[in-house]
mmCIF file of C-alpha atoms in Angstrom:
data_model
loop_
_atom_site.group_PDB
_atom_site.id
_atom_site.type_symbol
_atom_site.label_atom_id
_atom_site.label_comp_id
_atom_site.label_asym_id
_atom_site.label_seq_id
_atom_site.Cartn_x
_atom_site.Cartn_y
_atom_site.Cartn_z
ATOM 1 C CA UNK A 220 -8.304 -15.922 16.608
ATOM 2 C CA UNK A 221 -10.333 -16.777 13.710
ATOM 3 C CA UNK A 222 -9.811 -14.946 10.138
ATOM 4 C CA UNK A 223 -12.335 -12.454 9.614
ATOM 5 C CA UNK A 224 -14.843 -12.530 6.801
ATOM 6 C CA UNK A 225 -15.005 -10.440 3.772
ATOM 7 C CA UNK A 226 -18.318 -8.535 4.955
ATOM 8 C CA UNK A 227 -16.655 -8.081 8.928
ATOM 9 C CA UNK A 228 -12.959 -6.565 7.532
ATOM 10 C CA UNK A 229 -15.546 -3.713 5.865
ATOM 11 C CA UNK A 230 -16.652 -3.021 8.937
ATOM 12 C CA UNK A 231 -13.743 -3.332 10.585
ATOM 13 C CA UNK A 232 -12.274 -0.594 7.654
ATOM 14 C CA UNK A 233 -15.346 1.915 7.780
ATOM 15 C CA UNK A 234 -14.994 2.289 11.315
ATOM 16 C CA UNK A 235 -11.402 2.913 11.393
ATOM 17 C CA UNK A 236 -12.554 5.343 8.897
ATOM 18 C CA UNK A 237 -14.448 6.950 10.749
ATOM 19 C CA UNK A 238 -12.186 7.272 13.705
ATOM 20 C CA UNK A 239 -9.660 8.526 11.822
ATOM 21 C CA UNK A 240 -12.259 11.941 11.190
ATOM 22 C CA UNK A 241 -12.887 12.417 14.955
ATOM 23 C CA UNK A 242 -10.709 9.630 16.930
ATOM 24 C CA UNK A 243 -12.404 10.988 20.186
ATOM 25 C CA UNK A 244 -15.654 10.319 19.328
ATOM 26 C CA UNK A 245 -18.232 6.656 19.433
ATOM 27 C CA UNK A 246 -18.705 5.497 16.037
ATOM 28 C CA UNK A 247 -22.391 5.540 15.974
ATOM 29 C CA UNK A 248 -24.717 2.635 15.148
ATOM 30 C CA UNK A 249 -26.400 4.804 12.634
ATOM 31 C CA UNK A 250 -23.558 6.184 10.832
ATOM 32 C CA UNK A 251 -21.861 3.236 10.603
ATOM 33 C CA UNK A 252 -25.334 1.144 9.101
ATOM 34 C CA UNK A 253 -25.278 3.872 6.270
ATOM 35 C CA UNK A 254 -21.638 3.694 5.453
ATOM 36 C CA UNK A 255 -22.211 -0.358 5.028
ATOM 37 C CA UNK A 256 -25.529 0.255 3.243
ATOM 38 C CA UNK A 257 -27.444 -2.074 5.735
ATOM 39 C CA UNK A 258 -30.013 -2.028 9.057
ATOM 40 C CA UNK A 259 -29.310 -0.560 12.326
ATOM 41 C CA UNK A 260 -30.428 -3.846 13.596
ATOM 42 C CA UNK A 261 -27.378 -6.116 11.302
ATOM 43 C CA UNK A 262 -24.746 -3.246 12.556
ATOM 44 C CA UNK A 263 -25.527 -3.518 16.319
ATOM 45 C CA UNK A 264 -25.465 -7.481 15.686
ATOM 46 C CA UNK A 265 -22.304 -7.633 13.734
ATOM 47 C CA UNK A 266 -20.720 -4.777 16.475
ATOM 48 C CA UNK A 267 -21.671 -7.441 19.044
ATOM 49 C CA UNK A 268 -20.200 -10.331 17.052
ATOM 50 C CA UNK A 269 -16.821 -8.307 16.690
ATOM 51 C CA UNK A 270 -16.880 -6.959 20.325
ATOM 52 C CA UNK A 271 -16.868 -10.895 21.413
ATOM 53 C CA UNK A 272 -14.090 -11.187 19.428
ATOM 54 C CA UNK A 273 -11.876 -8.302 21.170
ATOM 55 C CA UNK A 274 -12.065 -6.323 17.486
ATOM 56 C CA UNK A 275 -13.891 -3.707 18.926
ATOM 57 C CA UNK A 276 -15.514 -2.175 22.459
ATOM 58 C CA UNK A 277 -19.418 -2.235 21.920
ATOM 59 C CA UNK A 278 -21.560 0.587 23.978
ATOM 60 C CA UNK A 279 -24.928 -0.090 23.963
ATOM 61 C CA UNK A 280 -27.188 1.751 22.296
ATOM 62 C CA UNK A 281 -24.383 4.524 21.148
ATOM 63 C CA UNK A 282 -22.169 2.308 18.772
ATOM 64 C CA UNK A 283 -18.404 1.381 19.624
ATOM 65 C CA UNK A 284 -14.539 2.024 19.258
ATOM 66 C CA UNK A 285 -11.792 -0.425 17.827
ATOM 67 C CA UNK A 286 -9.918 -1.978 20.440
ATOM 68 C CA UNK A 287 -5.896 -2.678 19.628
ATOM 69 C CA UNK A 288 -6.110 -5.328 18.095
ATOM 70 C CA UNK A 289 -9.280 -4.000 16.261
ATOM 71 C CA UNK A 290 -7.227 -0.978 15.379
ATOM 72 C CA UNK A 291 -4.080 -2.646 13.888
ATOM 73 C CA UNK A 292 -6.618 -5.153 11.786
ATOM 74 C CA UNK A 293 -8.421 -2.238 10.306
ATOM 75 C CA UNK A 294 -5.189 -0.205 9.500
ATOM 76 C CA UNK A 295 -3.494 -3.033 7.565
ATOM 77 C CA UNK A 296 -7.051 -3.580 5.467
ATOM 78 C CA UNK A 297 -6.803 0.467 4.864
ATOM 79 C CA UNK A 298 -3.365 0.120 4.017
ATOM 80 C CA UNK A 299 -3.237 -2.595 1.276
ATOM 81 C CA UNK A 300 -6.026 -0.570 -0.418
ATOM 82 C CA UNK A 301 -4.184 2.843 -0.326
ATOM 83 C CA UNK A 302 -1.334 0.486 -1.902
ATOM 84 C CA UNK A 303 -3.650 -0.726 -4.556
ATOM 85 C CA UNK A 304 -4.833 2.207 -5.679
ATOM 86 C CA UNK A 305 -1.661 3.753 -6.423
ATOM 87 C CA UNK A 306 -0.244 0.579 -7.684
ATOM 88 C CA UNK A 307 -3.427 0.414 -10.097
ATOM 89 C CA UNK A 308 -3.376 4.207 -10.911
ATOM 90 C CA UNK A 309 0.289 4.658 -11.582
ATOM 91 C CA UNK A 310 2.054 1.368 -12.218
ATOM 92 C CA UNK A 311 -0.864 -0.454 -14.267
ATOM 93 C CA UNK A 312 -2.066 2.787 -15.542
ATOM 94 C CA UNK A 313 -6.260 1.033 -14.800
ATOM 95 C CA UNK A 314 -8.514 3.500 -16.156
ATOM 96 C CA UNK A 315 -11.755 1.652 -14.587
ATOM 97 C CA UNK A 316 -13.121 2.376 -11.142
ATOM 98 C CA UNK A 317 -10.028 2.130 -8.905
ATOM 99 C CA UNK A 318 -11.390 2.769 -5.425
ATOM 100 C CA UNK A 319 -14.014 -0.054 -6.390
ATOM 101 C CA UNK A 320 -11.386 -2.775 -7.915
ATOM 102 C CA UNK A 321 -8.882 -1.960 -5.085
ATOM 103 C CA UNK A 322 -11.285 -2.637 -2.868
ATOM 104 C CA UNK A 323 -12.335 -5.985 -3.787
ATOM 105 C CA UNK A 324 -8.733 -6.764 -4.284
ATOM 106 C CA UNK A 325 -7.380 -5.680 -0.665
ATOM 107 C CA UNK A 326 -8.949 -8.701 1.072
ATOM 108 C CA UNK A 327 -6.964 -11.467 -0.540
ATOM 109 C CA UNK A 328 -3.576 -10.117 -0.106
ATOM 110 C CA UNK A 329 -1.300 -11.583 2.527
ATOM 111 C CA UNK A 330 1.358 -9.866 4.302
ATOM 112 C CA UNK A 331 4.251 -10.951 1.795
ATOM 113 C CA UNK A 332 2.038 -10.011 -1.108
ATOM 114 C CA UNK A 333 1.575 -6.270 0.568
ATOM 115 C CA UNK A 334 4.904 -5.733 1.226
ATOM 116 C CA UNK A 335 6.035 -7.053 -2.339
ATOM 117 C CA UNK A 336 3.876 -4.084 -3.612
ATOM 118 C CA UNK A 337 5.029 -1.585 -0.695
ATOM 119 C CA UNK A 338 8.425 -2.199 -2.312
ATOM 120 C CA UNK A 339 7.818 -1.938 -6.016
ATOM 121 C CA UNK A 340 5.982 1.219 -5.267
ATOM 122 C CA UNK A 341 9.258 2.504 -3.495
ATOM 123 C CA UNK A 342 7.513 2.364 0.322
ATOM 124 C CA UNK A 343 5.040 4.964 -0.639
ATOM 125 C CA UNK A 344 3.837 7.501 2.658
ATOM 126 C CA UNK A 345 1.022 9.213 1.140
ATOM 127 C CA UNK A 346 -1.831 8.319 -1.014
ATOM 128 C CA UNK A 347 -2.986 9.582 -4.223
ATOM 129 C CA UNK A 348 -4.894 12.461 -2.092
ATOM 130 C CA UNK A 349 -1.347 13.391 -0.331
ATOM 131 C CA UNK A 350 -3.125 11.762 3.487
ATOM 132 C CA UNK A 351 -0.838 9.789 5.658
ATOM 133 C CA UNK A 352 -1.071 5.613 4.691
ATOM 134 C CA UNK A 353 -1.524 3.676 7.806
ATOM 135 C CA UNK A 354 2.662 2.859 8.564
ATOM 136 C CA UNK A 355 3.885 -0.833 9.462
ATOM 137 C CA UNK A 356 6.888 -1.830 10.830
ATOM 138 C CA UNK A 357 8.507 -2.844 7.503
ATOM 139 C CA UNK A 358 10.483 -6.116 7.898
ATOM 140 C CA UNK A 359 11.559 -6.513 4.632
ATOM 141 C CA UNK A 360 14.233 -3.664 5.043
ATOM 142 C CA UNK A 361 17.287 -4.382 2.951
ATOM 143 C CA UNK A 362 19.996 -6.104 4.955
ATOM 144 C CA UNK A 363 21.268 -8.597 2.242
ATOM 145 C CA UNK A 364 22.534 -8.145 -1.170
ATOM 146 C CA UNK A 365 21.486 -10.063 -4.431
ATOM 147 C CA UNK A 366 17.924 -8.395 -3.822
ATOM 148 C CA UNK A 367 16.056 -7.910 -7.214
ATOM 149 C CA UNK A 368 14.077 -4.418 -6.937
ATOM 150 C CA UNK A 369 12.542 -1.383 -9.369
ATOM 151 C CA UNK A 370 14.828 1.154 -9.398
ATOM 152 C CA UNK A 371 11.388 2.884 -8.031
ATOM 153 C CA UNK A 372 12.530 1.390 -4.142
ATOM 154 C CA UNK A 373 16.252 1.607 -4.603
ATOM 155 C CA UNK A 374 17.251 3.198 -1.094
ATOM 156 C CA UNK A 375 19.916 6.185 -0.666
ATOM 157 C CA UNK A 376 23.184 5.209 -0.951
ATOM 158 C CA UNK A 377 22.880 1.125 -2.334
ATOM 159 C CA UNK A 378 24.803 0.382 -4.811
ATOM 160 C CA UNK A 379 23.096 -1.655 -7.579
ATOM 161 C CA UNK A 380 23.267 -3.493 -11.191
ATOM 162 C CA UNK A 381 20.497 -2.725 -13.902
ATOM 163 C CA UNK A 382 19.294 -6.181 -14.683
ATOM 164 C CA UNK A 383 16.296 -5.956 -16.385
ATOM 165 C CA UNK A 384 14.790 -2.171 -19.067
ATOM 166 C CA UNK A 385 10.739 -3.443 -19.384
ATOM 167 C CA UNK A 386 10.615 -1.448 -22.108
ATOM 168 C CA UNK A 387 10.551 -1.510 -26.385
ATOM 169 C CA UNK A 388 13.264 -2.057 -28.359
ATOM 170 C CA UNK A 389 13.238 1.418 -29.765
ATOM 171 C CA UNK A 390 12.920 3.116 -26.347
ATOM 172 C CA UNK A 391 15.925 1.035 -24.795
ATOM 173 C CA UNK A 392 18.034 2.058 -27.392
ATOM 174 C CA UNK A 393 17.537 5.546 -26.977
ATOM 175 C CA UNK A 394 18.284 4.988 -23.081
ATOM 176 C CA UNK A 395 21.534 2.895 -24.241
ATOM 177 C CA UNK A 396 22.848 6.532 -25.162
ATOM 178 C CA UNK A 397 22.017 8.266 -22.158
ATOM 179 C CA UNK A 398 24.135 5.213 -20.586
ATOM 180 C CA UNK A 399 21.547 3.527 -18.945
ATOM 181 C CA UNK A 400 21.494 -0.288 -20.028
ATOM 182 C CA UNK A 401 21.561 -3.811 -18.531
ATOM 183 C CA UNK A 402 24.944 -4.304 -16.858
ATOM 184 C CA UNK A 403 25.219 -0.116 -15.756
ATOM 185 C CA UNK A 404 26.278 0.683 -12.417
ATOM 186 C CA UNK A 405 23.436 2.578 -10.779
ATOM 187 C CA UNK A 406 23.186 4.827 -7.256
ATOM 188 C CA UNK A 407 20.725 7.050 -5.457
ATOM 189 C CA UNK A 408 21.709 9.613 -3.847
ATOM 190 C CA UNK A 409 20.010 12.792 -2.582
ATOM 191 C CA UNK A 410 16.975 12.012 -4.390
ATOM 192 C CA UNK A 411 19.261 11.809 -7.721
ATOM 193 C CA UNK A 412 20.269 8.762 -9.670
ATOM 194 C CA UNK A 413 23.922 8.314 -11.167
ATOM 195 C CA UNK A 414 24.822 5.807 -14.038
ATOM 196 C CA UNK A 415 28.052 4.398 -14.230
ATOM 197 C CA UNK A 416 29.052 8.021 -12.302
ATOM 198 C CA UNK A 417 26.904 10.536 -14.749
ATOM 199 C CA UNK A 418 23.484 11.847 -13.772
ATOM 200 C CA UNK A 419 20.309 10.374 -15.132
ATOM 201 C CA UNK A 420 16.802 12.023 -15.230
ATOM 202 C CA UNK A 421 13.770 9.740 -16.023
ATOM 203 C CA UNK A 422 10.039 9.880 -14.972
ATOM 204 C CA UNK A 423 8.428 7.959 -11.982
ATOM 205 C CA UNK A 424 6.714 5.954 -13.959
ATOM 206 C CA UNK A 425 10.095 4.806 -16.137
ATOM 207 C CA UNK A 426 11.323 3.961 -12.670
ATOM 208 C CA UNK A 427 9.268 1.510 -12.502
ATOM 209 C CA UNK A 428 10.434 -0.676 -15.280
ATOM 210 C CA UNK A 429 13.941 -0.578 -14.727
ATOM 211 C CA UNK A 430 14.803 -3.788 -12.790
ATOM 212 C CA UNK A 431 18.013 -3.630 -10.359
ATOM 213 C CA UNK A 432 19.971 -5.922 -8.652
ATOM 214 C CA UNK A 433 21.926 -4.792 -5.154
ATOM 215 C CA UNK A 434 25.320 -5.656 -4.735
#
């Protein structure tokens, strides 16, 4: 199957959208023209154009319903921007219009790309608003050591190396004396992280910036 367009993985997202208010009900022609911002006439030819292309099951004159693979297409698109935005918000600390750069950004990202960010962000299961993200099966579950990962996505129980503080020199000196430095032992465990045996306490966002290697 041919890759879909820019323009056809919106549509693809704003009816998955839509579903996702009343899954029972026909996305309708009309509502889904005003949520793209364009004629009844382009949204029952573009429905058409996806329908031939098993994305979605067109009714005529009512509107249509993602088919499987239609479904699992639009989830991944709604995914990477949930990702995006909290990876923008909290990590990059953007203070522009994130819904709108997020979702420009969502269509260029591949599947290593989104899982690369699923893991910095520590496999996040809620967005910003506290709603379900669309799940994946996640194939990038540790099963090997040497892996290089923010402390953010350390899992329970994994022993690991601090390799790499991005912080200033002031700040890392003041975490040298809490124990945490490059070369400390570090653990999760119940939620709680243990240096080199001693609990630690630290912000979310500080867990991002602490590099780890698992042993």
């Amino acid at each position: 199957m041919s890759e879909l367009t820019e323009f056809e993985e919106m549509y693809l997202k704003r009816i998955f959208e839509s579903h996702a208010e009343d899954p029972s009900e026909i996305v309708r022609t009309t509502k889904l023209a005003d949520l793209m911002e364009v004629s009844a006439a382009s949204t029952t030819e573009m429905i058409q154009k996806l329908a031939l292309r098993d994305y979605v099951t067109y009714i005529p004159y009512k509107g249509c319903r993602l088919t499987s693979e239609g479904f699992k297409h639009a989830s991944r698109i709604k995914r990477r921007e949930e990702l995006l935005k909290i990876l923008l918000s909290d990590v990059i600390r953007y203070e522009g219009d994130v819904d709108s750069v997020a979702c420009k950004i969502e269509h260029s990202i591949d599947m290593d790309l989104e899982a690369s960010i699923d893991r910095m962000l520590g496999y996040p299961e809620r967005n910003k608003e506290g709603k379900m993200i669309p799940s994946v099966d996640r194939s990038m579950i540790l099963s090997s050591s040497n892996t290089l990962l923010p402390l953010s996505a350390l899992p329970e129980d994994t022993p690991s190396i601090i390799e790499i503080i991005y912080s200033s020199g002031v700040a890392i000196k003041t975490l040298e004396k809490t124990g945490i430095k490059i070369g400390s032992n570090i653990i999760k465990k119940f939620d709680k992280f243990y240096c080199d045996g001693n609990e630690i306490v630290f912000s979310r966002e500080f867990s991002f910036k602490v590099i780890v290697r698992v042993e």
